[in-house]
Coordinates of C-alpha atoms and ligand atoms in Angstrom, one line a residue:
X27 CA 2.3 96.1 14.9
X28 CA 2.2 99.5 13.9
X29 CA 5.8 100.5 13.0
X30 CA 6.8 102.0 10.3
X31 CA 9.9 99.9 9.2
X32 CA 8.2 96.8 10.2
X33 CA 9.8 93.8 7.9
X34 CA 6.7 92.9 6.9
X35 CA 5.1 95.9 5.7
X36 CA 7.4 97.0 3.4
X37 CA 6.2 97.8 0.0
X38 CA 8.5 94.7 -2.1
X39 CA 7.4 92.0 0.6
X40 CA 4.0 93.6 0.4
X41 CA 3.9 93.2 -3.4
X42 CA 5.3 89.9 -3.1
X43 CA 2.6 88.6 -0.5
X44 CA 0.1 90.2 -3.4
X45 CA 1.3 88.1 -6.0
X46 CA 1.3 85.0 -3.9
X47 CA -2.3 86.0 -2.9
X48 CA -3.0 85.7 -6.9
X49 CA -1.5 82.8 -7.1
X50 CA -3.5 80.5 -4.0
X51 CA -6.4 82.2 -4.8
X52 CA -6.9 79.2 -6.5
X53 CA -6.7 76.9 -3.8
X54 CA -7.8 79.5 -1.6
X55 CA -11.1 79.0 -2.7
X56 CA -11.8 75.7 -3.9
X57 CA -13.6 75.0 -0.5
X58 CA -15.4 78.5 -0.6
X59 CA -19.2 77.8 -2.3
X60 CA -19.7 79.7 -5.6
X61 CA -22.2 82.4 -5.5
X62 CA -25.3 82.0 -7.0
X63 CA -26.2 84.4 -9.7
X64 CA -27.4 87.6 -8.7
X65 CA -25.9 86.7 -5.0
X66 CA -23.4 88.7 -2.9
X67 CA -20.3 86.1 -3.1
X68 CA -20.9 85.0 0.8
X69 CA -16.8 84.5 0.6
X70 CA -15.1 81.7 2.8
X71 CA -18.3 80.9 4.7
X72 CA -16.1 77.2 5.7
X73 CA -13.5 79.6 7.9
X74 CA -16.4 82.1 9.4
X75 CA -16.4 81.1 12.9
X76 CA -19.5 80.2 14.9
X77 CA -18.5 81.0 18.3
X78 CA -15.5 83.5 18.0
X79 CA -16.6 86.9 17.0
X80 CA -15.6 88.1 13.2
X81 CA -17.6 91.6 11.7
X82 CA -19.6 90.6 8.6
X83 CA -16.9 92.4 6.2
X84 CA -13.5 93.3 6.7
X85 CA -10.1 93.6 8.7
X86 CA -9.9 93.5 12.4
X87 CA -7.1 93.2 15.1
X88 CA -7.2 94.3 18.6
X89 CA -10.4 93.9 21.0
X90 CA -10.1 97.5 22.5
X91 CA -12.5 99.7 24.8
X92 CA -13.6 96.4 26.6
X93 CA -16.2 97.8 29.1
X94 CA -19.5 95.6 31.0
X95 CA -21.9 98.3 31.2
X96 CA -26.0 98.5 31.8
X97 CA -25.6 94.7 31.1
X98 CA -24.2 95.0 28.0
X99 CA -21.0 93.8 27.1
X100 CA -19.1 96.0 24.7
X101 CA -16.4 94.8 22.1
X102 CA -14.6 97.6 20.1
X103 CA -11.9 96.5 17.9
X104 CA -9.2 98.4 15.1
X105 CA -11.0 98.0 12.3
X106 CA -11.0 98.9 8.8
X107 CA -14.4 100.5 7.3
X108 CA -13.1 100.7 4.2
X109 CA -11.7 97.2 3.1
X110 CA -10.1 93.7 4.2
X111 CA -6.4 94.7 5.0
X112 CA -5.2 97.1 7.7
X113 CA -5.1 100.4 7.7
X114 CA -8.1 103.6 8.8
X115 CA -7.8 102.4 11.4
X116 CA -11.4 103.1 13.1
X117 CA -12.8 101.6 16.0
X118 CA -15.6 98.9 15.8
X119 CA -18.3 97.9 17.9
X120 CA -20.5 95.3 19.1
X121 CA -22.2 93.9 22.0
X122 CA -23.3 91.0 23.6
X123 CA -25.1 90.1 26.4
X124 CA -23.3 86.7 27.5
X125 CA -19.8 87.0 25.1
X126 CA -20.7 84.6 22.9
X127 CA -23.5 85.7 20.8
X128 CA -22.5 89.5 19.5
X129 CA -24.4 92.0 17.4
X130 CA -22.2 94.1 15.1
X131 CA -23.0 98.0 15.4
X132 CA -21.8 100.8 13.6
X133 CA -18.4 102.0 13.6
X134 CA -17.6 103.9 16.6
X135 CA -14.8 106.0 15.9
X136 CA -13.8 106.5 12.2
X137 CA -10.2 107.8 10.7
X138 CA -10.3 110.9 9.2
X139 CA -8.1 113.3 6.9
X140 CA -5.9 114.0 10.0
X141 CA -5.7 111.0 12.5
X142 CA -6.0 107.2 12.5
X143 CA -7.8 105.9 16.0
X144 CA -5.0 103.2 17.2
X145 CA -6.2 100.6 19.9
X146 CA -7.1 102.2 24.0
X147 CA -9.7 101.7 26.6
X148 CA -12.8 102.8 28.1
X149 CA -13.9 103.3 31.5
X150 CA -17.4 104.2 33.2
X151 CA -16.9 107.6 34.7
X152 CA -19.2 107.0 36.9
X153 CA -19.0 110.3 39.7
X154 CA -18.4 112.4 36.2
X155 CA -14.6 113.2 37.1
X156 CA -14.2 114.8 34.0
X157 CA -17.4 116.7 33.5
X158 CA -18.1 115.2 30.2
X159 CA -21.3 113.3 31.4
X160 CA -24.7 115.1 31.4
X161 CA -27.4 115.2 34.5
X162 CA -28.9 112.2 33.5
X163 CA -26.0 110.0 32.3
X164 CA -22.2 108.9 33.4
X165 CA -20.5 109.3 30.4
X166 CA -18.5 106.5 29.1
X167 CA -15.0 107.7 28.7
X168 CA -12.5 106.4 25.9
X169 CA -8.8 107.0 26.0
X170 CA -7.2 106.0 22.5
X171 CA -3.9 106.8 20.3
X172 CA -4.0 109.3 17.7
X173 CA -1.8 108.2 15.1
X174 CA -1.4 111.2 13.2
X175 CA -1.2 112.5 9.4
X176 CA -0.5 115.4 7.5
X177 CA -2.2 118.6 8.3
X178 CA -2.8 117.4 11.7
X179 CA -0.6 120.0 13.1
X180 CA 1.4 117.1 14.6
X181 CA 4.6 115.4 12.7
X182 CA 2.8 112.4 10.9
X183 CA 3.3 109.4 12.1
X184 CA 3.7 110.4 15.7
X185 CA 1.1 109.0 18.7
X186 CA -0.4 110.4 21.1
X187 CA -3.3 109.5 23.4
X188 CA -7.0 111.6 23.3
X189 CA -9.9 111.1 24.8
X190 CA -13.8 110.9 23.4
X191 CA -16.9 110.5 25.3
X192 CA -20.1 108.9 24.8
X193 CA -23.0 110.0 26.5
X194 CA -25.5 107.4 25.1
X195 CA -24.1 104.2 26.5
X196 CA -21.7 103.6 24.1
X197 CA -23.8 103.9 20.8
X198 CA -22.5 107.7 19.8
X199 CA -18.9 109.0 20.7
X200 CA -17.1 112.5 20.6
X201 CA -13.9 113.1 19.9
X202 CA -12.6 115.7 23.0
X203 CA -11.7 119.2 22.1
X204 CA -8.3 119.8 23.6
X205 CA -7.0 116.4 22.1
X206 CA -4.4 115.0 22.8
X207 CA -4.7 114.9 26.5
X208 CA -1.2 113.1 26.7
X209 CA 1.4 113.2 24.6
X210 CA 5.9 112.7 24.8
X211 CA 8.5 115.4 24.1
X212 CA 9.1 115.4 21.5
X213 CA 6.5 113.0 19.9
X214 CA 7.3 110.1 20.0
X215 CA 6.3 107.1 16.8
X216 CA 5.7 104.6 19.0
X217 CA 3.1 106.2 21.9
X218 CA 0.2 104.1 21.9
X219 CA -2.4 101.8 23.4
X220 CA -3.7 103.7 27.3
X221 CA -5.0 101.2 28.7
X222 CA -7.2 103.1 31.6
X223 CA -8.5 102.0 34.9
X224 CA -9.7 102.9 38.7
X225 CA -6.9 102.6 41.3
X226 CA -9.0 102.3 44.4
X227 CA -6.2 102.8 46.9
X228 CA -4.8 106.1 46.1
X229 CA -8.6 107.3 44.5
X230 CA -7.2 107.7 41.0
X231 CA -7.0 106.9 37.8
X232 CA -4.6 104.6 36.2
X233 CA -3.1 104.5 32.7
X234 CA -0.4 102.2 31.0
X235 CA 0.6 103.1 27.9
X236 CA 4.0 101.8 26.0
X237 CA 7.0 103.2 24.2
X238 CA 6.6 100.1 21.4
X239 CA 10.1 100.3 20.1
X240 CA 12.0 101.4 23.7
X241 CA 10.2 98.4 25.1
X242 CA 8.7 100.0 27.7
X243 CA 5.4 100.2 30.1
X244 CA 4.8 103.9 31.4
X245 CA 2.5 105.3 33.9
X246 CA 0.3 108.1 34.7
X247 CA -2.4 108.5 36.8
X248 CA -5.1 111.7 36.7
X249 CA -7.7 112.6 38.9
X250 CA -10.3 113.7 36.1
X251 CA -9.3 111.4 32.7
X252 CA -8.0 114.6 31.2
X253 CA -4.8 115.3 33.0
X254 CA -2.0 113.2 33.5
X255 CA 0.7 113.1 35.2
X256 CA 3.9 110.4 35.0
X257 CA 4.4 107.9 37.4
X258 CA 6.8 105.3 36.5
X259 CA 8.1 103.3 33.8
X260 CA 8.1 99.5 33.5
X261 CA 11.0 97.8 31.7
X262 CA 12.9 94.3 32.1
X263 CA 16.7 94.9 32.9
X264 CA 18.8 93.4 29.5
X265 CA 15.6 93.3 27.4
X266 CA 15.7 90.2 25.6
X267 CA 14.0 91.1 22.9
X268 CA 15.6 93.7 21.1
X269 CA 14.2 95.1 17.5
X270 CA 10.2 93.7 19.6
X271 CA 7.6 96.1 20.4
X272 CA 5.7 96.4 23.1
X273 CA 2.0 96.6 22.7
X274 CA -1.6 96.6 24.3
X275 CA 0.0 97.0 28.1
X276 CA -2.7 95.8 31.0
X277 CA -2.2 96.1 34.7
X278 CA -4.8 95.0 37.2
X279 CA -4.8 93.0 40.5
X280 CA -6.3 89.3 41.3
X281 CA -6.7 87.6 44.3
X282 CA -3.6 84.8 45.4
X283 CA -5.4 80.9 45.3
X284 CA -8.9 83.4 45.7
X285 CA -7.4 84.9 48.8
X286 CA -8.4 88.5 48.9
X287 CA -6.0 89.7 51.8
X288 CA -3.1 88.2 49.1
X289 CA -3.4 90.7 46.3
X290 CA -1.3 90.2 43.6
X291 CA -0.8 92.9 40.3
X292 CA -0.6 91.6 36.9
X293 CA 0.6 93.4 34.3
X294 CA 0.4 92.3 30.6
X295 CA 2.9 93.3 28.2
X296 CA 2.0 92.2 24.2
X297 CA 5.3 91.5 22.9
X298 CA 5.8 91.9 18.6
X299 CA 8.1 89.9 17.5
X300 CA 9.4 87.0 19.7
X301 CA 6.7 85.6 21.5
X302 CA 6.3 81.7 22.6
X303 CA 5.0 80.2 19.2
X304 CA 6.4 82.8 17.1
X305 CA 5.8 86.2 16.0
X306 CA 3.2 88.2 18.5
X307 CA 2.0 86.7 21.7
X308 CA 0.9 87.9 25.1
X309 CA 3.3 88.0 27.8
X310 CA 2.7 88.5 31.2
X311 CA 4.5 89.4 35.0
X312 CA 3.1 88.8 38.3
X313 CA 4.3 91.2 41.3
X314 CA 3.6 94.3 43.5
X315 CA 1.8 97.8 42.6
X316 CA 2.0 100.5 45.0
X317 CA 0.2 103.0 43.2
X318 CA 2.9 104.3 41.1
X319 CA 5.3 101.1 40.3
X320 CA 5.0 97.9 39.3
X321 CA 7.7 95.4 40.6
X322 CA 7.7 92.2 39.4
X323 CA 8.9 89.3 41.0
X324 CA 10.6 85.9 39.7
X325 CA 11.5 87.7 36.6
X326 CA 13.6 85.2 34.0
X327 CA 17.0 85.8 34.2
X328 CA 18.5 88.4 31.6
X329 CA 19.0 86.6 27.9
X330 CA 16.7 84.0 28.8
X331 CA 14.7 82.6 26.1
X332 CA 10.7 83.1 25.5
X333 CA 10.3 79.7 27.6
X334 CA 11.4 81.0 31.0
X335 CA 8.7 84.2 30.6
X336 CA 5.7 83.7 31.3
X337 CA 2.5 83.3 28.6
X338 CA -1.5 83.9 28.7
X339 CA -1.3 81.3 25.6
X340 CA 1.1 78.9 24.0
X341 CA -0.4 79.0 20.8
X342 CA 0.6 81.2 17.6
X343 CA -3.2 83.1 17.7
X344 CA -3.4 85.3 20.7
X345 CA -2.3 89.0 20.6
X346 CA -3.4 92.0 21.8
X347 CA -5.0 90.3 24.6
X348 CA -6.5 92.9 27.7
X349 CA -9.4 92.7 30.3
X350 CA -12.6 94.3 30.4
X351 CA -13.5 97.3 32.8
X352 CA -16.1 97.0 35.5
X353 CA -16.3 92.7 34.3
X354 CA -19.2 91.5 37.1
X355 CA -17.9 89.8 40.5
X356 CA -14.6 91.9 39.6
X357 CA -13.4 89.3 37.8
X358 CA -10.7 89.4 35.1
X359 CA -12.2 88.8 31.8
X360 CA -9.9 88.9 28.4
X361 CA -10.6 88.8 25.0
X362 CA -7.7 88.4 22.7
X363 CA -7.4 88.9 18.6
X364 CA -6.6 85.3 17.4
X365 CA -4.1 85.8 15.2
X366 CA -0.3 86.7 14.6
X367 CA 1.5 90.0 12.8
X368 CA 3.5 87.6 11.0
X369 CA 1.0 86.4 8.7
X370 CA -2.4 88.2 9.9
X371 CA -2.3 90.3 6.6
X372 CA -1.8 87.1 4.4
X373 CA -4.8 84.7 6.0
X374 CA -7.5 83.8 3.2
X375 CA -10.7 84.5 4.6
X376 CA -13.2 86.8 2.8
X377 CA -14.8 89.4 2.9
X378 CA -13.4 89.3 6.6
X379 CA -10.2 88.8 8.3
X380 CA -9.8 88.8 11.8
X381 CA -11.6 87.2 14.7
X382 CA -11.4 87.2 18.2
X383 CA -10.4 84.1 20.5
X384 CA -13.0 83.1 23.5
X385 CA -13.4 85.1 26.3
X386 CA -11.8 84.0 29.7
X387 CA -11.4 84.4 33.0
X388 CA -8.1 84.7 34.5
X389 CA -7.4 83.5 37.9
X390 CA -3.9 83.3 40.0
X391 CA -2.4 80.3 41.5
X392 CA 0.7 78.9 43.2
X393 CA 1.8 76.0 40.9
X394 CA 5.2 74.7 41.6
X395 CA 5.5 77.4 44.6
X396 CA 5.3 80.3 41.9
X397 CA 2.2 82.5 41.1
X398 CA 0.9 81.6 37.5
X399 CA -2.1 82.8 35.6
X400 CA -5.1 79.8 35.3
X401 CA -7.2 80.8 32.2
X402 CA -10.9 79.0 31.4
X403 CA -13.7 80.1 28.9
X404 CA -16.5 82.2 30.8
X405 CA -18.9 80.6 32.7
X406 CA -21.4 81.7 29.8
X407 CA -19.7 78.9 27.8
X408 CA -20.5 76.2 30.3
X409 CA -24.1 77.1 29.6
X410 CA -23.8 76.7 25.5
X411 CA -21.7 73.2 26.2
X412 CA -24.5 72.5 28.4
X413 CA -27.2 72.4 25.6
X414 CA -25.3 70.9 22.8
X415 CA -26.0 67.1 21.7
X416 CA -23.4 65.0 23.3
X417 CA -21.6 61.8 22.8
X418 CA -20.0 60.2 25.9
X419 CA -17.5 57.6 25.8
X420 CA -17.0 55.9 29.4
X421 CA -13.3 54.7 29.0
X422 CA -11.2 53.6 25.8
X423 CA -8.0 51.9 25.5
X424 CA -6.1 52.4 22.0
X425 CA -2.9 50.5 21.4
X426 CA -0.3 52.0 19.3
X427 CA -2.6 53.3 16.3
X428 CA -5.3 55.7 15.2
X429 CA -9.2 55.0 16.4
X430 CA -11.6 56.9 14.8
X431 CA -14.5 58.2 16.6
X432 CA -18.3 57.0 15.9
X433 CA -19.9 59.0 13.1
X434 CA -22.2 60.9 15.5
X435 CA -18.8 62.7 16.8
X436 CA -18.0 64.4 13.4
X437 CA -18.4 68.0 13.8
X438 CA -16.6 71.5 12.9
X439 CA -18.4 73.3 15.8
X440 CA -17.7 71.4 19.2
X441 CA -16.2 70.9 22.2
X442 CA -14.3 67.8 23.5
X443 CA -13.7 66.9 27.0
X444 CA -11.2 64.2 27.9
X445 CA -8.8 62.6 30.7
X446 CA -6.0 61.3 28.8
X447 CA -3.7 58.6 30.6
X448 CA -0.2 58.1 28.3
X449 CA 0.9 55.3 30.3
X450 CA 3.4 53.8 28.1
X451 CA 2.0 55.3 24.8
X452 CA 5.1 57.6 23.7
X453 CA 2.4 59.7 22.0
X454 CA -0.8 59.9 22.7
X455 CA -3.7 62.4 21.8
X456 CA -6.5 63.3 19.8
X457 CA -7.0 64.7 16.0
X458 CA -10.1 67.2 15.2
X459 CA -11.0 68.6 11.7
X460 CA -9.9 65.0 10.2
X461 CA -10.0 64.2 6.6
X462 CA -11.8 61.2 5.8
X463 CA -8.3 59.9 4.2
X464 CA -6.2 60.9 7.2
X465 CA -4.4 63.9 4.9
X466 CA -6.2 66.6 6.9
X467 CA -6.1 66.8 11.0
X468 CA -5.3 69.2 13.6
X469 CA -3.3 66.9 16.5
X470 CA -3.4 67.7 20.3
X471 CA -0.6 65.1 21.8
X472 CA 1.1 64.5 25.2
X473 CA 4.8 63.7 24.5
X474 CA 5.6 61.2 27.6
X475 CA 9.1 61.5 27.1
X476 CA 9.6 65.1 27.2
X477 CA 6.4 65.8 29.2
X478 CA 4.8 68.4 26.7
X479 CA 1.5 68.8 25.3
X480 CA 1.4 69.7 21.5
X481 CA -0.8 71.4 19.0
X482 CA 0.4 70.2 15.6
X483 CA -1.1 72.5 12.9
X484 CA 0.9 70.8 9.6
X485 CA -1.9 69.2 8.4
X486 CA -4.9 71.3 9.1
X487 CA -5.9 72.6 5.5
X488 CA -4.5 75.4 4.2
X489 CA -1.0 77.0 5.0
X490 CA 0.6 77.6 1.7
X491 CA -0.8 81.8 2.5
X492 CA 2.2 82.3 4.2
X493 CA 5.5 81.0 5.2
X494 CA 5.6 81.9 8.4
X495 CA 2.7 80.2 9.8
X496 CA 4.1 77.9 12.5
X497 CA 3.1 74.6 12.6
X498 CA 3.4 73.1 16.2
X499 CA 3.3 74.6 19.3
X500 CA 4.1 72.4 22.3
X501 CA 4.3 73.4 26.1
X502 CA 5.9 72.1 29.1
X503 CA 3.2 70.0 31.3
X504 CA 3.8 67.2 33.8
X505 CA 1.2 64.7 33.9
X506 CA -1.0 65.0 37.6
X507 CA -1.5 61.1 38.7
X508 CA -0.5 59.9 35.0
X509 CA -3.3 62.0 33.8
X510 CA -3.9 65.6 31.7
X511 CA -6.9 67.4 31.6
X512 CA -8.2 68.7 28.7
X513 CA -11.2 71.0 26.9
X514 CA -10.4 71.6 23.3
X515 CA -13.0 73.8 21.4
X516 CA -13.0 73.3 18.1
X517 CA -14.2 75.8 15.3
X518 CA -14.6 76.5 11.7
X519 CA -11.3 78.4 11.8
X520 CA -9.8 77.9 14.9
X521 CA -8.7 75.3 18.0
X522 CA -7.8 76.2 21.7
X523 CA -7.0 73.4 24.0
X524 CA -7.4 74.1 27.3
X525 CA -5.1 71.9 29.4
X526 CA -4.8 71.0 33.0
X527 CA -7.6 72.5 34.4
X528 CA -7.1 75.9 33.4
X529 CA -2.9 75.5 34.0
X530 CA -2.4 76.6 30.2
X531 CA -4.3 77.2 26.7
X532 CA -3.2 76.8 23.3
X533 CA -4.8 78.4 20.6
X534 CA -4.0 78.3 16.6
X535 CA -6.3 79.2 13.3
X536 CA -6.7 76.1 10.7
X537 CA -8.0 76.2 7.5
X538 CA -9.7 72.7 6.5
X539 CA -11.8 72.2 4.4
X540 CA -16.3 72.0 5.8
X541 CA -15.7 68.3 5.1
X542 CA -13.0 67.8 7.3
X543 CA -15.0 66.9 10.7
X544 CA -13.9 63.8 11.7
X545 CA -12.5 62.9 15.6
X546 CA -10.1 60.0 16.5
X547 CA -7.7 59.3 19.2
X548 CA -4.5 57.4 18.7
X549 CA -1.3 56.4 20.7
X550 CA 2.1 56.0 19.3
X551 CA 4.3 53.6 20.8
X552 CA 2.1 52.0 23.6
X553 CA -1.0 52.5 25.4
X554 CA -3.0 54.9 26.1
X555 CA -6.7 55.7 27.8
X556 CA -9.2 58.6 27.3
X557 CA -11.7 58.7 30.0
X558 CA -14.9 60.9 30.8
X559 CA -14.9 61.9 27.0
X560 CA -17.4 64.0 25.8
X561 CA -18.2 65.3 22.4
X562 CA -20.4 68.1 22.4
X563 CA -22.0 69.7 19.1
X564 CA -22.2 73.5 19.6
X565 CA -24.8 76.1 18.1
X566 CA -23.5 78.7 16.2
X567 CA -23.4 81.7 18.6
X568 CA -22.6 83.9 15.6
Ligands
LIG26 C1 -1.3 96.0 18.2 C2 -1.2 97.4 17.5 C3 -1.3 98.5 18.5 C4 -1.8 99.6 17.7 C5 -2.8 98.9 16.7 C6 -2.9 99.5 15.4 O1 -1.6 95.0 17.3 O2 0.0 97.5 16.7 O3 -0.1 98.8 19.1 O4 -2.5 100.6 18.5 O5 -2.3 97.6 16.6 O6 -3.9 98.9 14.6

């Protein structure tokens, strides 16, 4: 995001999007409830999610310095102290114990006169390789980008990466004295985002950072979290995407169909325009690591289109998307930031803006004799489906039309299991957050025809904010024995469909209105079945 001639942050389009603001603040708000007198204004309370995590007040975007430690899960995100748009950026913090239900805690890292704190990592440095713990404590060690100002002693607007340690579990952090502990020659804009972690075969420490605008992954590794040295850079041959940056790199191995003696290395690469749905998206490459490159393997053909690469989500709201250190059971563990550079500035909630998408887990398996990325919520969601008051529906049959759902189904807050059969239905799906007239509904259909599963977001409430909100977002997906799989969790602000067991997620914001809570199925064109249906009511984690 962070780019100094990026379209969409210059001042004329910034002064336009201000205007417009103005001007929907009108319809903005006519869902918001008016404050009583004396009351704080509790803003847009019908977009505050209830399971995604948002901070009370103000702008956020990247999860960053995702580290399981002492039991505690810890989130720290950019964030803005000071007001509901970007910029100090600061780091925030909070923690959970099961990723679901977070406490906010103070700011971790501030801006000051002389530095902004850009997105990184943290790591337990648990054998104290860099001396910064104390007798009683492994200090928690964060690498992050300086992005520097004026009477920094650094040309503003260069990056570079620094380092601050915390030796009170994350609660307190200091910045390093020698900062930066890495930087380019000269310095470079575009530096940003280390992304640290423990490469047990060589007994060192890994970092990927990127060269946003030369869209490009490099490596360093360092014995003591201080000093780096290079290792290798990471680029596609014929990049596809030129005028993109790359952001928010991630590199870490997984198991082959849970085979440990298969190791493969995945690296992520957040890619800033030109992803999938539109705008920002996370991209990702399977292949080999040998301790200093990374060589991946069934690479798209150069000037292929985003189709042929490969996605953790289909949807237009998941960016900035990396794994948490020391996760339990080594598993991989993401959080991403649901929502997109091109319109994140413009979206209507108050006093916030900004929430993260669902934790998952990330597995690797051969479908269609290539190794893809399967992605489920954490096992800690299981446990909050598991408690919610359900509605089952055995089997249903629905002949080219629209079925609403009992009224018991109606919900903002829920998740919907189903095995959908198309059989000769041309369309067939479901619609969540439905209007009681049918003018409002977020649609999740199977295409028979072109074999694609869509998530249509044209009518779900507001979109007037901005015109570059993309409304449907549709992936390739044969059926498996005429049927599809799928888990769609349904928020205040938000919907991801899970399809296929895992095989591929879709995740976009909506803005209805509180009212809009209704559940129907429908086929176009034919018949269709939904089986095993459940309709689960969720308590608010948040
Ligand atoms: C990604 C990003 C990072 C940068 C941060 C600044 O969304 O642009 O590259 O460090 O946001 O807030």
């Amino acid at each position: 995001m962070y780019d100094p001639q990026r379209p969409n942050r210059s001042k004329p389009r910034r002064l336009a999007a201000w205007l417009f603001a103005m001007l929907s603040v009108s319809s903005a708000a006519y869902a918001a409830p008016s404050a009583l007198p004396g009351e704080a204004d509790a803003g847009t309370t019908q977009w505050r999610p209830a399971l995604h995590y948002t901070p009370q007040r103000n702008w956020m975007n990247d999860p960053n310095g995702l580290v399981f430690y002492k039991g505690l899960y810890h989130l720290f995100y950019q964030y803005n102290p000071e007001g509901n748009a970007w910029g100090n950026m600061s780091w925030g913090h909070a923690t959970s114990h099961d990723l679901l239900h977070w406490s906010e805690q103070p700011v971790a890292m501030r801006a000051n006169d002389t530095e902004e704190i850009f997105s990184g990592s943290i790591v337990v440095d648990e054998h104290n390789t860099s001396g910064l713990g104390t007798a009683n404590s492994s200090p928690l060690i964060a690498l992050y980008t300086s992005a520097y100002k004026a009477g920094s002693g650094h040309r503003p607007g260069t990056q570079a990466q620094s380092l601050a340690y915390s030796t009170d579990d994350g609660k307190t952090w200091r910045q390093y004295a020698r900062n930066p502990v890495l930087t380019l020659n000269p310095e470079s804009k575009n530096f940003r985002d280390p992304k640290v972690s423990w490469y047990a075969p060589g007994g060192y420490w890994l970092m990927t950072t990127v060269v946003a605008d030369a869209q490009v992954v490099k490596m360093y590794r360092s014995n003591n979290l201080i000093d780096w040295d290079f290792l290798s850079d990471f680029s596609l041959p014929g990049i596809p995407h030129q005028g993109a940056l790359w952001e928010m790199p991630d590199l870490f191995p997984l198991p082959l169909d849970g085979d440990s003696r298969q190791q493969k290395w995945v690296m992520i690469v957040n890619v800033n325009p030109w992803s999938i749905a539109g705008g920002s998206g996370a991209m990702y490459f399977v292949g080999r690591f040998d301790g200093r490159t990374f060589t991946p393997e069934n690479v798209a053909p150069p000037g292929s289109d985003p189709s042929r690469y490969q996605w953790l989500d289909h949807g237009a709201d998941y960016y900035a998307a990396g794994t948490f250190a020391n996760a339990p059971d080594g598993k991989a563990v993401t959080i991403g930031w649901m929502s997109n550079w091109d319109y994140a500035e413009r979206i209507p909630t108050t006093p916030w803006k900004g929430a993260m998408a669902l934790p998952r887990v990330l597995a690797l398996k051969t479908v269609d004799g290539v190794p893809q990325l399967t992605f489920e919520p954490v096992l800690q969601y299981e446990s909050l489906v598991g408690v919610g008051s359900t509605t089952r529906i055995k089997e249903l049959s629905v002949s080219s039309r629209v079925r609403e759902l009992g009224q018991l189904t109606r919900g903002v807050v829920q998740n919907i299991e189903v095995t959908l059969s198309p059989h000769s239905a041309e369309r067939a799906g479901l619609v969540v957050r439905g209007s009681a007239n049918g003018d409002v509904g977020t649609r999740i259909f199977y295409d028979t025809t072109n074999q694609t599963l869509t998530l249509d977001r044209s009518m779900s409430g507001e979109t007037g904010f901005s015109n570059a909100i993309s409304k449907q977002h549709i992936v390739n997906l044969p059926l498996v024995n005429g049927k599809l799989h799928l888990t769609v969790v349904v928020d205040r602000n938000s919907v991801e469909v899970f399809a296929g067991h895992g095989r591929t997620v879709i995740t976009d914001l909506v803005f209805p209105s509180a009212h809009d809570n209704r559940v129907s199925v429908f086929a176009d064109g034919g018949t269709a079945t939904f089986s095993d249906m459940t309709i689960t009511h969720l308590v608010a984690a948040n």
